CSV table of C-alpha atoms in Angstrom, one decimal:
chain,number,residue,atom,x,y,z
A,5,MET,CA,100.8,-27.4,134.0
A,6,LYS,CA,103.5,-29.8,135.2
A,7,THR,CA,104.8,-29.9,131.5
A,8,VAL,CA,105.1,-25.8,131.3
A,9,ALA,CA,106.5,-25.3,134.3
A,10,ARG,CA,109.4,-27.7,133.4
A,11,LEU,CA,109.9,-26.3,130.1
A,12,SER,CA,109.9,-22.6,131.8
A,13,ALA,CA,112.2,-23.9,134.5
A,14,ALA,CA,114.7,-26.0,131.6
A,15,LEU,CA,114.3,-22.4,129.5
A,16,SER,CA,115.6,-20.2,132.4
A,17,LEU,CA,118.7,-22.7,133.2
A,18,VAL,CA,119.7,-21.8,129.5
A,19,VAL,CA,119.5,-18.2,129.4
A,20,SER,CA,121.4,-18.4,132.8
A,21,LEU,CA,124.1,-20.6,131.3
A,22,ALA,CA,124.7,-18.4,128.6
A,23,VAL,CA,124.6,-14.9,130.5
A,24,GLY,CA,127.0,-16.5,132.7
A,25,ALA,CA,129.6,-17.7,129.8
A,26,TRP,CA,129.1,-14.0,128.4
A,27,ALA,CA,130.1,-12.5,131.9
A,28,ASP,CA,132.9,-14.9,132.1
A,29,GLU,CA,134.2,-14.1,128.6
A,30,SER,CA,133.6,-10.3,128.3
A,31,PRO,CA,136.2,-9.3,131.1
A,32,SER,CA,139.1,-11.1,129.9
A,33,LYS,CA,138.7,-9.2,126.1
A,34,ALA,CA,140.5,-5.8,126.5
A,35,LEU,CA,140.3,-3.3,123.7
A,36,ILE,CA,143.1,-3.0,121.6
A,37,ASN,CA,144.0,0.2,119.0
A,38,LEU,CA,142.9,-2.2,115.9
A,39,ASP,CA,139.4,-2.7,117.7
A,40,CYS,CA,138.4,1.1,117.1
A,41,VAL,CA,138.6,1.3,113.4
A,42,LYS,CA,135.9,-1.6,113.2
A,43,CYS,CA,133.3,1.1,114.2
A,44,HIS,CA,135.4,4.4,113.7
A,45,ALA,CA,136.8,4.6,110.3
A,46,LYS,CA,136.9,8.4,109.9
A,47,PRO,CA,139.0,9.4,112.9
A,48,PRO,CA,141.9,6.9,112.1
A,49,ALA,CA,141.7,8.0,108.6
A,50,ASP,CA,142.0,11.6,109.7
A,51,ILE,CA,144.9,10.8,112.1
A,52,ALA,CA,146.7,9.1,109.2
A,53,ALA,CA,146.2,11.9,106.8
A,54,ALA,CA,147.2,15.2,109.1
A,55,GLY,CA,147.3,13.8,112.9
A,56,GLY,CA,151.0,15.2,113.5
A,57,ALA,CA,151.9,14.1,117.1
A,58,HIS,CA,148.7,12.2,117.3
A,59,ARG,CA,149.7,9.7,114.5
A,60,THR,CA,153.5,9.3,115.4
A,61,SER,CA,153.6,9.7,119.4
A,62,VAL,CA,150.1,8.5,120.5
A,63,SER,CA,147.2,6.0,119.8
A,64,CYS,CA,143.6,6.1,120.5
A,65,LEU,CA,143.7,4.3,123.7
A,66,ASP,CA,146.2,6.9,125.2
A,67,CYS,CA,143.7,9.7,124.9
A,68,HIS,CA,140.4,7.4,125.0
A,69,ILE,CA,141.2,5.3,127.8
A,70,GLY,CA,137.9,3.4,128.0
A,71,HIS,CA,135.1,2.7,125.9
A,72,PRO,CA,131.4,2.8,127.4
A,73,PRO,CA,129.8,1.4,129.3
A,74,ALA,CA,132.8,0.7,131.2
A,75,VAL,CA,134.0,4.2,131.0
A,76,GLN,CA,131.4,7.0,131.0
A,77,HIS,CA,133.1,9.7,129.3
A,78,PRO,CA,135.5,8.7,126.7
A,79,ILE,CA,136.1,11.7,124.9
A,80,PRO,CA,139.3,13.2,126.6
A,81,LYS,CA,140.2,17.1,127.3
A,82,CYS,CA,143.2,18.6,125.4
A,83,ASN,CA,144.6,19.7,128.6
A,84,MET,CA,145.4,16.0,129.8
A,85,CYS,CA,148.3,16.1,127.5
A,86,HIS,CA,148.6,19.5,126.4
A,87,SER,CA,149.5,21.8,129.5
A,88,ASP,CA,152.9,23.3,129.4
A,89,LYS,CA,152.2,26.5,127.5
A,90,PRO,CA,150.4,29.7,127.7
A,91,HIS,CA,148.6,28.8,124.7
A,92,TYR,CA,147.2,25.3,126.1
A,93,LYS,CA,145.6,27.5,128.7
A,94,LEU,CA,143.5,28.9,126.2
A,95,ALA,CA,139.6,28.1,126.6
A,96,GLY,CA,137.3,26.6,123.8
A,97,CYS,CA,140.3,24.6,121.9
A,98,LEU,CA,137.7,23.1,119.6
A,99,SER,CA,136.8,26.9,118.5
A,100,CYS,CA,139.9,26.6,116.2
A,101,HIS,CA,141.5,23.2,116.0
A,102,LYS,CA,137.9,22.0,115.2
A,103,ASN,CA,138.7,18.2,114.3
A,104,PRO,CA,141.1,17.1,117.1
A,105,HIS,CA,142.2,14.2,114.9
A,106,ARG,CA,143.6,16.8,112.5
A,107,PRO,CA,144.5,19.3,114.9
A,108,LYS,CA,147.0,21.4,112.9
A,109,ASP,CA,143.9,22.1,110.2
A,110,ILE,CA,143.2,25.5,112.1
A,111,SER,CA,140.3,27.7,110.7
A,112,PHE,CA,138.7,31.0,112.7
A,113,GLY,CA,136.6,34.0,111.9
A,114,ARG,CA,137.9,37.4,110.7
A,115,ASN,CA,137.9,39.1,114.0
A,116,VAL,CA,140.4,36.9,116.2
A,117,THR,CA,143.5,38.6,118.0
A,118,GLU,CA,143.8,37.4,121.8
A,119,PRO,CA,144.3,33.6,121.0
A,120,CYS,CA,146.8,34.5,118.5
A,121,LEU,CA,149.1,36.6,120.9
A,122,SER,CA,149.8,33.4,123.1
A,123,CYS,CA,152.3,32.4,120.7
A,124,HIS,CA,152.8,35.5,118.4
A,125,SER,CA,154.5,37.7,120.8
A,126,SER,CA,156.7,39.9,118.6
A,127,GLN,CA,154.6,40.7,115.8
A,128,ILE,CA,151.8,42.1,118.3
A,129,LYS,CA,154.5,44.3,119.8
A,130,GLN,CA,155.8,45.5,116.5
A,131,LEU,CA,151.9,46.4,115.4
A,132,ARG,CA,151.6,48.3,118.8
A,133,GLU,CA,154.7,50.0,118.6
A,134,ASN,CA,155.0,51.1,115.2
A,135,LYS,CA,151.5,52.4,114.6
A,136,SER,CA,149.7,51.9,111.0
A,137,LYS,CA,146.5,51.0,109.8
A,138,HIS,CA,147.4,47.5,110.0
A,139,SER,CA,147.5,47.9,113.9
A,140,ALA,CA,144.0,48.6,114.2
A,141,LEU,CA,143.3,44.8,112.4
A,142,ASN,CA,142.7,41.7,113.9
A,143,CYS,CA,145.4,39.5,113.3
A,144,SER,CA,142.8,36.9,111.4
A,145,PHE,CA,141.7,39.6,109.2
A,146,CYS,CA,144.7,39.2,107.0
A,147,HIS,CA,145.3,35.6,108.4
A,148,ASP,CA,142.2,33.9,108.1
A,149,VAL,CA,143.7,30.5,107.7
A,150,HIS,CA,146.6,29.3,110.5
A,151,GLY,CA,150.2,29.6,108.9
A,152,LYS,CA,149.0,31.8,106.0
A,153,ILE,CA,151.0,34.8,105.2
A,154,PRO,CA,149.2,36.5,102.7
A,155,GLN,CA,150.6,38.8,99.9
A,156,CYS,CA,150.4,42.5,100.0
A,157,THR,CA,148.8,43.2,96.7
A,158,GLN,CA,145.8,41.3,98.1
A,159,CYS,CA,144.9,44.5,99.6
A,160,HIS,CA,147.4,47.2,98.5
A,161,LYS,CA,148.1,48.6,95.0
A,162,PRO,CA,151.9,48.2,94.1
A,163,HIS,CA,153.5,51.4,93.5
A,164,SER,CA,154.1,50.7,89.7
A,165,SER,CA,152.6,48.4,87.2
A,166,ASP,CA,156.1,46.3,87.2
A,167,MET,CA,156.3,45.8,90.9
A,168,THR,CA,155.2,42.3,92.0
A,169,ALA,CA,154.4,41.4,95.6
A,170,ALA,CA,157.7,40.2,96.4
A,171,ASP,CA,158.9,43.4,95.9
A,172,CYS,CA,156.9,44.9,98.9
A,173,LYS,CA,159.2,42.8,101.4
A,174,ASN,CA,162.3,44.8,100.0
A,175,CYS,CA,161.2,47.7,101.9
A,176,HIS,CA,158.0,47.0,104.1
A,177,LYS,CA,157.5,44.7,106.7
A,178,ALA,CA,153.6,43.6,107.5
A,179,HIS,CA,153.7,44.2,111.1
A,180,MET,CA,155.4,47.8,110.7
A,181,PRO,CA,154.7,49.0,107.4
A,182,LYS,CA,155.7,52.6,107.7
A,183,VAL,CA,159.1,51.8,109.3
A,184,VAL,CA,160.5,51.4,105.4
A,185,THR,CA,164.1,49.8,105.6
A,186,TYR,CA,166.2,48.2,102.7
A,187,GLY,CA,169.3,46.4,101.4
A,188,ALA,CA,172.4,47.8,99.7
A,189,THR,CA,171.5,46.2,96.6
A,190,LEU,CA,168.0,47.7,96.2
A,191,PRO,CA,166.9,48.3,92.3
A,192,ASN,CA,166.3,52.0,91.3
A,193,LYS,CA,163.2,50.9,89.6
A,194,ASN,CA,161.6,50.4,93.3
A,195,CYS,CA,162.6,54.0,94.4
A,196,ALA,CA,161.6,55.4,91.0
A,197,ALA,CA,158.0,54.3,91.3
A,198,CYS,CA,157.6,56.9,93.8
A,199,HIS,CA,160.4,59.2,93.3
A,200,LYS,CA,159.9,59.9,89.6
A,201,ASN,CA,161.3,63.4,89.1
A,202,ALA,CA,164.3,62.4,91.4
A,203,MET,CA,164.8,59.3,89.1
A,204,SER,CA,164.4,61.0,86.0
A,205,LEU,CA,167.0,63.8,86.6
A,206,LEU,CA,169.5,61.2,87.9
A,207,SER,CA,169.1,59.0,84.9
A,208,ALA,CA,169.8,62.4,82.7
A,209,SER,CA,172.9,63.5,84.7
A,210,LYS,CA,176.4,62.7,82.8
A,211,ALA,CA,178.0,63.0,86.7
A,212,LYS,CA,179.1,59.9,88.9
A,213,HIS,CA,176.1,60.2,90.7
A,214,GLY,CA,173.8,58.9,87.7
A,215,LYS,CA,175.6,55.8,87.7
A,216,LEU,CA,175.0,54.6,91.4
A,217,LEU,CA,172.2,53.1,92.8
A,218,CYS,CA,169.9,55.0,94.8
A,219,VAL,CA,170.9,53.4,98.1
A,220,THR,CA,174.2,53.8,97.6
A,221,CYS,CA,173.7,57.3,99.0
A,222,HIS,CA,170.3,57.1,100.7
A,223,GLN,CA,171.4,54.0,102.9
A,224,ASN,CA,169.2,51.6,105.0
A,225,LYS,CA,166.0,53.8,105.8
A,226,HIS,CA,163.5,55.8,103.7
A,227,LYS,CA,163.9,59.4,104.2
A,228,MET,CA,167.8,59.2,104.9
A,229,LEU,CA,169.5,62.3,103.5
A,230,PRO,CA,173.2,62.0,103.5
A,231,LYS,CA,175.7,64.9,103.8
A,232,CYS,CA,177.8,65.3,100.7
A,233,GLN,CA,181.2,65.2,102.9
A,234,ASP,CA,180.0,61.9,104.0
A,235,CYS,CA,181.7,60.7,100.7
A,236,HIS,CA,183.4,63.6,99.2
A,237,GLY,CA,185.0,65.1,102.5
A,238,ILE,CA,185.9,68.9,102.3
A,239,PRO,CA,187.5,69.2,98.7
A,240,HIS,CA,187.6,73.4,99.2
A,241,PRO,CA,190.0,75.8,100.9
A,242,ALA,CA,188.0,77.5,104.1
A,243,GLY,CA,187.9,80.6,102.6
A,244,ILE,CA,185.5,79.0,99.5
A,245,LEU,CA,183.4,77.6,102.0
A,246,ALA,CA,182.9,80.7,104.0
A,247,LYS,CA,181.4,82.5,101.1
A,248,PHE,CA,179.5,79.4,99.8
A,249,SER,CA,178.4,77.5,102.9
A,250,ARG,CA,176.1,74.8,101.1
A,251,CYS,CA,177.3,72.7,98.5
A,252,GLN,CA,173.9,73.2,96.3
A,253,ASP,CA,175.1,76.9,96.3
A,254,CYS,CA,177.7,75.8,93.2
A,255,HIS,CA,176.7,72.0,92.3
A,256,ASN,CA,172.9,72.4,92.1
A,257,ILE,CA,170.8,69.4,93.9
A,258,ALA,CA,172.8,65.6,94.2
A,259,HIS,CA,170.3,64.3,91.4
A,260,ASN,CA,171.3,66.9,88.9
A,261,LEU,CA,174.8,68.0,89.3
A,262,ASN,CA,176.5,71.0,87.9
A,263,ASN,CA,180.1,72.0,87.7
A,264,TRP,CA,179.5,75.5,88.6
A,265,THR,CA,175.8,77.1,89.0
A,266,ASN,CA,175.5,80.5,86.9
A,267,SER,CA,173.8,81.7,90.6
A,268,ALA,CA,177.2,81.2,92.0
A,269,ALA,CA,179.4,82.0,89.4
A,270,PRO,CA,181.5,85.4,89.6
A,271,VAL,CA,180.3,87.9,88.1
A,272,LYS,CA,182.6,89.6,85.8
A,273,ALA,CA,183.3,93.1,85.9
A,274,LYS,CA,182.0,95.3,82.8
A,275,LYS,CA,184.3,97.4,80.8
A,276,ALA,CA,183.9,100.6,81.5
A,277,THR,CA,182.7,102.9,78.1
A,278,VAL,CA,183.6,106.0,77.2
A,279,LYS,CA,181.0,108.4,75.4
A,280,LYS,CA,181.9,110.4,72.7
A,281,HIS,CA,181.0,113.8,72.6
């Protein structure tokens, strides 16, 4: 019995000394960033690939300020750092930013609008002030990946077979598509896609109008109808203008000009005929 008691006492002493030695050494070894990758390989790899400011401006231990059991909750909240913009006040960061180690890899469903508005206020203003079918859609219906700008032809057929998705932007803005505006060099083919009859007449015309771009006269905005006097002034005496108040009374329509139309030409007096008896 005495031998068992002595062995037990000796074993207890060894265990106590070992625990004491561990206790003395453990607090003196503080974690460093290089320790994290020893167990957590994927987060550092994600940060290196697409961490953004998480890669360049902060380290593991700037966010994860400790490790269990010393720290009970090592996962930080986003607003610990991100708090100075309206977007950062939104709840549920991880519903879009699903991997905080790749924060700009953003994905969401097809029915998201409100979170977008915290950053993209000008776009929603255009949609609401210029009503179209686009106004009734959620933002993510078109922008189903953050930063994606879809091509119009993803949903819409072009006006003609030779028009490309790039041509759409010459006249239409996606957030106000019915407000059609264009520059001073828009090719006539873009107009001809819808205005076939006008283009056909203009192409066949021998007048100077036939050599002009459509947008030379129809400037800046769709359905803009110029007055002839804007370019030609008032070329006729008042007496003629009093009799023919509209230019087209004599010159036909602008796409098919005549120097003098039959309807406006003076009727020559018929010679009197004498009947023979």
